């Protein structure tokens, strides 16, 4: 059965992938908003501890019978390094989020795919043509529009989501390497467990007593972390990355909505302009990479 020349089952798979990606993005935005709210009352490192510890609990409960097999990896060092990069990205993002509007911090984070494109040359030996380099430069220009260094609106805390984008890009590049040898679930197990173990060593030094509401929100944060990863895995299983990845930008809609309803923040005109530049650059790169995946030769890439 076909619809306009497209096999029905392929169309269905694409729709499923997009639906899972939209769910993942919604959960991620809710997780960011919850974390930002919690930073008003608890130390960032305590929140990060909860994020990984309760996610690890979710992973253990969901995968308990398979954990011994999933814990086996051919590249333990790379798994540990990747998990450390994601942990570092979480810490830096929350420090930025604590001191910045939700929409601005989330927008700067979208530099990560552009940084991946730049890093793919030295680290993955991939070819990046002049058009994609222009898109990368445009994306960084968009970030500068948002940050406005030297201006009255400049916020030094914007350095933290910039660092997050770089660490997250390294994390994504490392994930590409690991996908050749380890399963997605193996990588998920290490991501949750390494973060939980490291933060469990650190958190006693910054611990602030929690009330019932604090415990519930921190547990919810960890649960959302597990749900986010699960939905993301399902999205990429159902459809190609080029189909579902552009829908990550819907996160800006939720970030704006949560930022306004929970914290009374609306992005100014410069932030909207910078976001448009970053999103446009990112979508262009997604399109070029999708075209490159479908053709062995792509002139002017």
Short mmCIF file of C-alpha atoms in Angstrom, two decimals:
data_model
loop_
_atom_site.label_atom_id
_atom_site.label_comp_id
_atom_site.label_asym_id
_atom_site.label_seq_id
_atom_site.Cartn_x
_atom_site.Cartn_y
_atom_site.Cartn_z
CA UNK A 1 0.00 0.00 0.00
CA UNK A 2 1.32 3.41 -0.97
CA UNK A 3 0.35 7.01 -0.29
CA UNK A 4 1.44 9.42 -3.01
CA UNK A 5 4.20 7.04 -4.04
CA UNK A 6 5.50 6.58 -0.47
CA UNK A 7 5.25 3.08 1.08
CA UNK A 8 2.70 3.22 3.92
CA UNK A 9 4.86 1.39 6.45
CA UNK A 10 7.72 3.85 5.89
CA UNK A 11 5.40 6.80 6.37
CA UNK A 12 4.07 5.19 9.54
CA UNK A 13 7.58 4.63 10.88
CA UNK A 14 8.52 8.23 10.15
CA UNK A 15 5.45 9.48 11.97
CA UNK A 16 6.25 7.26 14.94
CA UNK A 17 9.82 8.56 15.04
CA UNK A 18 8.64 12.18 14.91
CA UNK A 19 6.06 11.53 17.65
CA UNK A 20 8.71 9.98 19.92
CA UNK A 21 11.08 12.88 19.23
CA UNK A 22 8.40 15.46 20.05
CA UNK A 23 7.69 13.59 23.30
CA UNK A 24 11.41 13.49 24.12
CA UNK A 25 11.72 17.22 23.51
CA UNK A 26 8.69 18.01 25.68
CA UNK A 27 10.07 15.90 28.54
CA UNK A 28 13.53 17.48 28.18
CA UNK A 29 12.06 21.00 28.30
CA UNK A 30 10.00 20.06 31.35
CA UNK A 31 13.12 18.64 32.96
CA UNK A 32 15.00 21.91 32.33
CA UNK A 33 12.16 23.97 33.78
CA UNK A 34 11.97 21.74 36.86
CA UNK A 35 15.73 21.94 37.35
CA UNK A 36 15.70 25.74 37.01
CA UNK A 37 12.95 25.96 39.62
CA UNK A 38 14.92 23.71 41.99
CA UNK A 39 18.07 25.84 41.65
CA UNK A 40 16.25 28.53 43.62
CA UNK A 41 16.30 26.30 46.70
CA UNK A 42 19.01 23.65 46.34
CA UNK A 43 22.64 23.51 45.14
CA UNK A 44 23.18 22.67 41.48
CA UNK A 45 25.33 19.65 42.33
CA UNK A 46 22.59 18.21 44.54
CA UNK A 47 20.12 18.55 41.67
CA UNK A 48 22.56 16.87 39.28
CA UNK A 49 22.96 14.03 41.79
CA UNK A 50 19.19 13.50 41.84
CA UNK A 51 18.99 13.72 38.05
CA UNK A 52 21.41 10.82 37.60
CA UNK A 53 20.64 8.76 40.68
CA UNK A 54 16.91 8.50 40.11
CA UNK A 55 17.48 7.97 36.40
CA UNK A 56 19.80 5.10 37.32
CA UNK A 57 17.02 3.64 39.48
CA UNK A 58 14.63 3.79 36.51
CA UNK A 59 17.23 2.12 34.25
CA UNK A 60 17.93 -0.64 36.80
CA UNK A 61 14.23 -1.37 37.30
CA UNK A 62 13.56 -1.43 33.56
CA UNK A 63 16.60 -3.49 32.54
CA UNK A 64 17.34 -5.55 35.67
CA UNK A 65 17.27 -9.02 34.03
CA UNK A 66 19.62 -7.86 31.26
CA UNK A 67 22.03 -5.70 33.26
CA UNK A 68 24.93 -8.21 33.44
CA UNK A 69 24.92 -8.61 29.67
CA UNK A 70 24.40 -4.91 28.99
CA UNK A 71 27.26 -3.92 31.30
CA UNK A 72 29.74 -5.72 29.04
CA UNK A 73 31.52 -3.33 26.70
CA UNK A 74 34.45 -3.59 24.35
CA UNK A 75 35.43 0.04 24.99
CA UNK A 76 35.19 0.75 28.70
CA UNK A 77 37.46 3.82 28.56
CA UNK A 78 35.38 5.44 25.83
CA UNK A 79 32.16 4.67 27.71
CA UNK A 80 33.52 6.31 30.86
CA UNK A 81 34.78 9.34 28.93
CA UNK A 82 31.44 9.76 27.18
CA UNK A 83 29.54 9.54 30.45
CA UNK A 84 31.89 12.10 32.01
CA UNK A 85 31.27 14.49 29.10
CA UNK A 86 27.50 14.26 29.53
CA UNK A 87 27.84 14.73 33.28
CA UNK A 88 29.99 17.84 32.70
CA UNK A 89 27.44 19.14 30.20
CA UNK A 90 24.64 18.68 32.75
CA UNK A 91 26.57 20.53 35.47
CA UNK A 92 27.53 23.49 33.28
CA UNK A 93 24.04 23.78 31.80
CA UNK A 94 22.40 23.91 35.22
CA UNK A 95 24.83 26.57 36.45
CA UNK A 96 23.92 28.63 33.39
CA UNK A 97 20.23 27.87 33.78
CA UNK A 98 20.33 29.03 37.38
CA UNK A 99 21.35 32.51 36.26
CA UNK A 100 19.79 32.88 32.79
CA UNK A 101 16.32 32.83 31.24
CA UNK A 102 15.28 29.34 30.17
CA UNK A 103 14.81 30.24 26.50
CA UNK A 104 18.25 31.84 26.11
CA UNK A 105 20.09 28.95 27.74
CA UNK A 106 18.16 26.39 25.67
CA UNK A 107 18.84 28.29 22.44
CA UNK A 108 22.60 28.47 23.01
CA UNK A 109 22.57 24.71 23.60
CA UNK A 110 21.52 24.25 19.96
CA UNK A 111 25.07 25.12 18.96
CA UNK A 112 25.95 21.50 19.74
CA UNK A 113 25.04 20.05 16.29
CA UNK A 114 27.06 22.82 14.64
CA UNK A 115 30.06 22.03 16.84
CA UNK A 116 29.66 18.35 15.95
CA UNK A 117 29.96 19.32 12.29
CA UNK A 118 33.19 21.23 13.02
CA UNK A 119 34.63 18.43 15.18
CA UNK A 120 33.75 15.73 12.66
CA UNK A 121 36.67 16.86 10.51
CA UNK A 122 39.55 16.25 12.98
CA UNK A 123 37.87 13.53 15.09
CA UNK A 124 35.82 11.51 12.59
CA UNK A 125 37.80 12.28 9.42
CA UNK A 126 34.62 13.42 7.69
CA UNK A 127 34.51 15.95 4.87
CA UNK A 128 32.74 19.24 5.52
CA UNK A 129 32.31 21.51 2.52
CA UNK A 130 32.32 25.32 2.44
CA UNK A 131 28.54 25.67 2.66
CA UNK A 132 28.35 23.76 5.93
CA UNK A 133 31.30 25.77 7.29
CA UNK A 134 29.35 28.93 6.52
CA UNK A 135 26.38 27.46 8.40
CA UNK A 136 28.61 26.69 11.40
CA UNK A 137 29.93 30.27 11.43
CA UNK A 138 26.39 31.62 11.08
CA UNK A 139 25.31 29.57 14.09
CA UNK A 140 28.06 31.04 16.23
CA UNK A 141 27.10 34.49 15.01
CA UNK A 142 23.57 33.75 16.22
CA UNK A 143 24.94 32.87 19.64
CA UNK A 144 26.83 36.17 19.74
CA UNK A 145 23.60 38.00 18.89
CA UNK A 146 21.97 36.40 21.94
CA UNK A 147 24.92 36.90 24.29
CA UNK A 148 25.88 40.37 22.97
CA UNK A 149 29.36 40.47 24.53
CA UNK A 150 30.34 43.99 25.55
CA UNK A 151 26.73 45.17 25.61
CA UNK A 152 24.61 46.12 28.58
CA UNK A 153 22.63 42.88 28.32
CA UNK A 154 25.77 40.70 28.40
CA UNK A 155 25.49 37.88 30.90
CA UNK A 156 28.75 36.16 31.81
CA UNK A 157 26.75 33.08 32.77
CA UNK A 158 26.10 32.53 29.05
CA UNK A 159 29.59 31.01 28.95
CA UNK A 160 28.15 28.00 30.79
CA UNK A 161 25.61 26.90 28.15
CA UNK A 162 28.33 27.56 25.55
CA UNK A 163 30.55 25.10 27.45
CA UNK A 164 27.58 22.74 27.63
CA UNK A 165 27.16 22.83 23.86
CA UNK A 166 30.85 21.98 23.38
CA UNK A 167 30.78 19.12 25.91
CA UNK A 168 27.53 17.80 24.45
CA UNK A 169 29.05 17.90 20.97
CA UNK A 170 31.99 15.80 22.19
CA UNK A 171 29.48 13.47 23.80
CA UNK A 172 27.63 13.07 20.48
CA UNK A 173 30.84 12.47 18.54
CA UNK A 174 31.87 9.82 21.08
CA UNK A 175 28.41 8.26 20.79
CA UNK A 176 28.98 7.84 17.05
CA UNK A 177 32.19 5.92 17.81
CA UNK A 178 30.48 3.70 20.39
CA UNK A 179 27.54 2.90 18.12
CA UNK A 180 29.91 0.76 16.05
CA UNK A 181 30.63 -1.64 18.94
CA UNK A 182 28.14 -1.19 21.80
CA UNK A 183 24.34 -1.24 21.89
CA UNK A 184 22.31 1.83 22.74
CA UNK A 185 21.13 0.23 25.99
CA UNK A 186 24.70 -0.51 27.07
CA UNK A 187 25.55 3.13 26.55
CA UNK A 188 22.42 4.18 28.48
CA UNK A 189 23.43 1.98 31.45
CA UNK A 190 26.87 3.60 31.64
CA UNK A 191 25.46 7.10 31.22
CA UNK A 192 23.15 6.75 34.21
CA UNK A 193 25.44 4.72 36.49
CA UNK A 194 28.62 6.78 36.04
CA UNK A 195 26.78 10.04 36.71
CA UNK A 196 25.08 8.57 39.79
CA UNK A 197 28.32 7.17 41.23
CA UNK A 198 30.38 10.33 40.69
CA UNK A 199 27.72 12.65 42.08
CA UNK A 200 27.10 10.36 45.07
CA UNK A 201 30.71 11.00 46.10
CA UNK A 202 30.36 14.77 45.70
CA UNK A 203 26.84 15.45 46.98
CA UNK A 204 27.51 15.00 50.76
CA UNK A 205 29.70 18.12 50.65
CA UNK A 206 26.89 20.34 49.33
CA UNK A 207 23.81 18.61 50.74
CA UNK A 208 20.87 20.75 51.81
CA UNK A 209 18.01 19.04 53.71
CA UNK A 210 14.96 18.39 51.56
CA UNK A 211 11.29 18.75 52.37
CA UNK A 212 8.63 16.47 50.88
CA UNK A 213 8.09 18.73 47.87
CA UNK A 214 11.84 18.84 47.20
CA UNK A 215 12.12 15.05 47.27
CA UNK A 216 9.14 14.65 44.95
CA UNK A 217 10.51 17.15 42.43
CA UNK A 218 13.98 15.59 42.47
CA UNK A 219 12.53 12.11 41.97
CA UNK A 220 10.39 13.47 39.14
CA UNK A 221 13.51 15.03 37.61
CA UNK A 222 15.28 11.68 37.52
CA UNK A 223 12.20 9.98 36.12
CA UNK A 224 11.98 12.57 33.35
CA UNK A 225 15.66 11.96 32.57
CA UNK A 226 14.97 8.26 32.05
CA UNK A 227 11.81 8.96 30.03
CA UNK A 228 13.67 11.44 27.84
CA UNK A 229 16.39 8.92 26.95
CA UNK A 230 13.82 6.17 26.34
CA UNK A 231 11.78 8.36 23.97
CA UNK A 232 14.94 9.48 22.18
CA UNK A 233 16.04 5.89 21.64
CA UNK A 234 12.61 4.97 20.29
CA UNK A 235 12.67 7.99 17.96
CA UNK A 236 15.96 7.00 16.36
CA UNK A 237 14.90 3.36 16.14
CA UNK A 238 11.68 4.25 14.32
CA UNK A 239 13.10 6.69 11.76
CA UNK A 240 16.34 8.02 10.34
CA UNK A 241 18.19 10.78 12.19
CA UNK A 242 17.64 13.17 9.29
CA UNK A 243 13.87 12.74 9.67
CA UNK A 244 13.52 13.22 13.43
CA UNK A 245 16.47 15.45 14.42
CA UNK A 246 15.05 18.75 13.07
CA UNK A 247 12.11 18.36 15.45
CA UNK A 248 14.50 18.89 18.36
CA UNK A 249 14.08 22.61 17.69
CA UNK A 250 10.50 22.43 18.96
CA UNK A 251 12.20 22.57 22.36
CA UNK A 252 12.38 26.34 21.93
CA UNK A 253 8.58 26.54 21.90
CA UNK A 254 8.32 24.68 25.20
CA UNK A 255 11.26 26.58 26.72
CA UNK A 256 9.54 29.87 25.90
CA UNK A 257 6.21 28.64 27.26
CA UNK A 258 7.71 27.27 30.49
CA UNK A 259 9.96 30.31 30.87
CA UNK A 260 7.00 32.66 30.69
CA UNK A 261 4.46 30.71 32.74
CA UNK A 262 6.85 29.65 35.52
CA UNK A 263 9.40 32.47 35.66
CA UNK A 264 7.79 35.41 33.85
CA UNK A 265 10.54 35.58 31.21
CA UNK A 266 9.93 36.31 27.55
CA UNK A 267 12.78 36.42 24.99
CA UNK A 268 13.62 39.87 23.65
CA UNK A 269 13.99 40.69 19.98
CA UNK A 270 17.75 40.00 19.91
CA UNK A 271 17.23 36.55 21.43
CA UNK A 272 14.54 35.75 18.85
CA UNK A 273 16.85 36.90 16.03
CA UNK A 274 19.78 34.89 17.37
CA UNK A 275 17.59 31.82 17.83
CA UNK A 276 16.37 32.12 14.23
CA UNK A 277 19.96 32.25 12.95
CA UNK A 278 21.05 29.23 15.03
CA UNK A 279 17.99 27.17 14.09
CA UNK A 280 18.33 28.10 10.42
CA UNK A 281 22.01 27.09 10.41
CA UNK A 282 21.21 23.83 12.19
CA UNK A 283 18.39 22.92 9.82
CA UNK A 284 20.60 23.68 6.82
CA UNK A 285 23.26 21.31 8.13
CA UNK A 286 20.67 18.61 8.79
CA UNK A 287 19.46 18.97 5.19
CA UNK A 288 22.96 18.80 3.74
CA UNK A 289 23.82 15.75 5.83
CA UNK A 290 20.59 14.04 4.80
CA UNK A 291 21.41 14.72 1.15
CA UNK A 292 24.97 13.46 1.65
CA UNK A 293 23.65 10.25 3.21
CA UNK A 294 21.51 9.69 0.13
CA UNK A 295 24.25 10.35 -2.39
CA UNK A 296 27.88 9.32 -2.50
CA UNK A 297 28.77 12.56 -4.25
CA UNK A 298 27.40 15.93 -3.19
CA UNK A 299 29.16 18.81 -4.97
CA UNK A 300 29.51 22.04 -3.09
CA UNK A 301 28.69 20.42 0.27
#
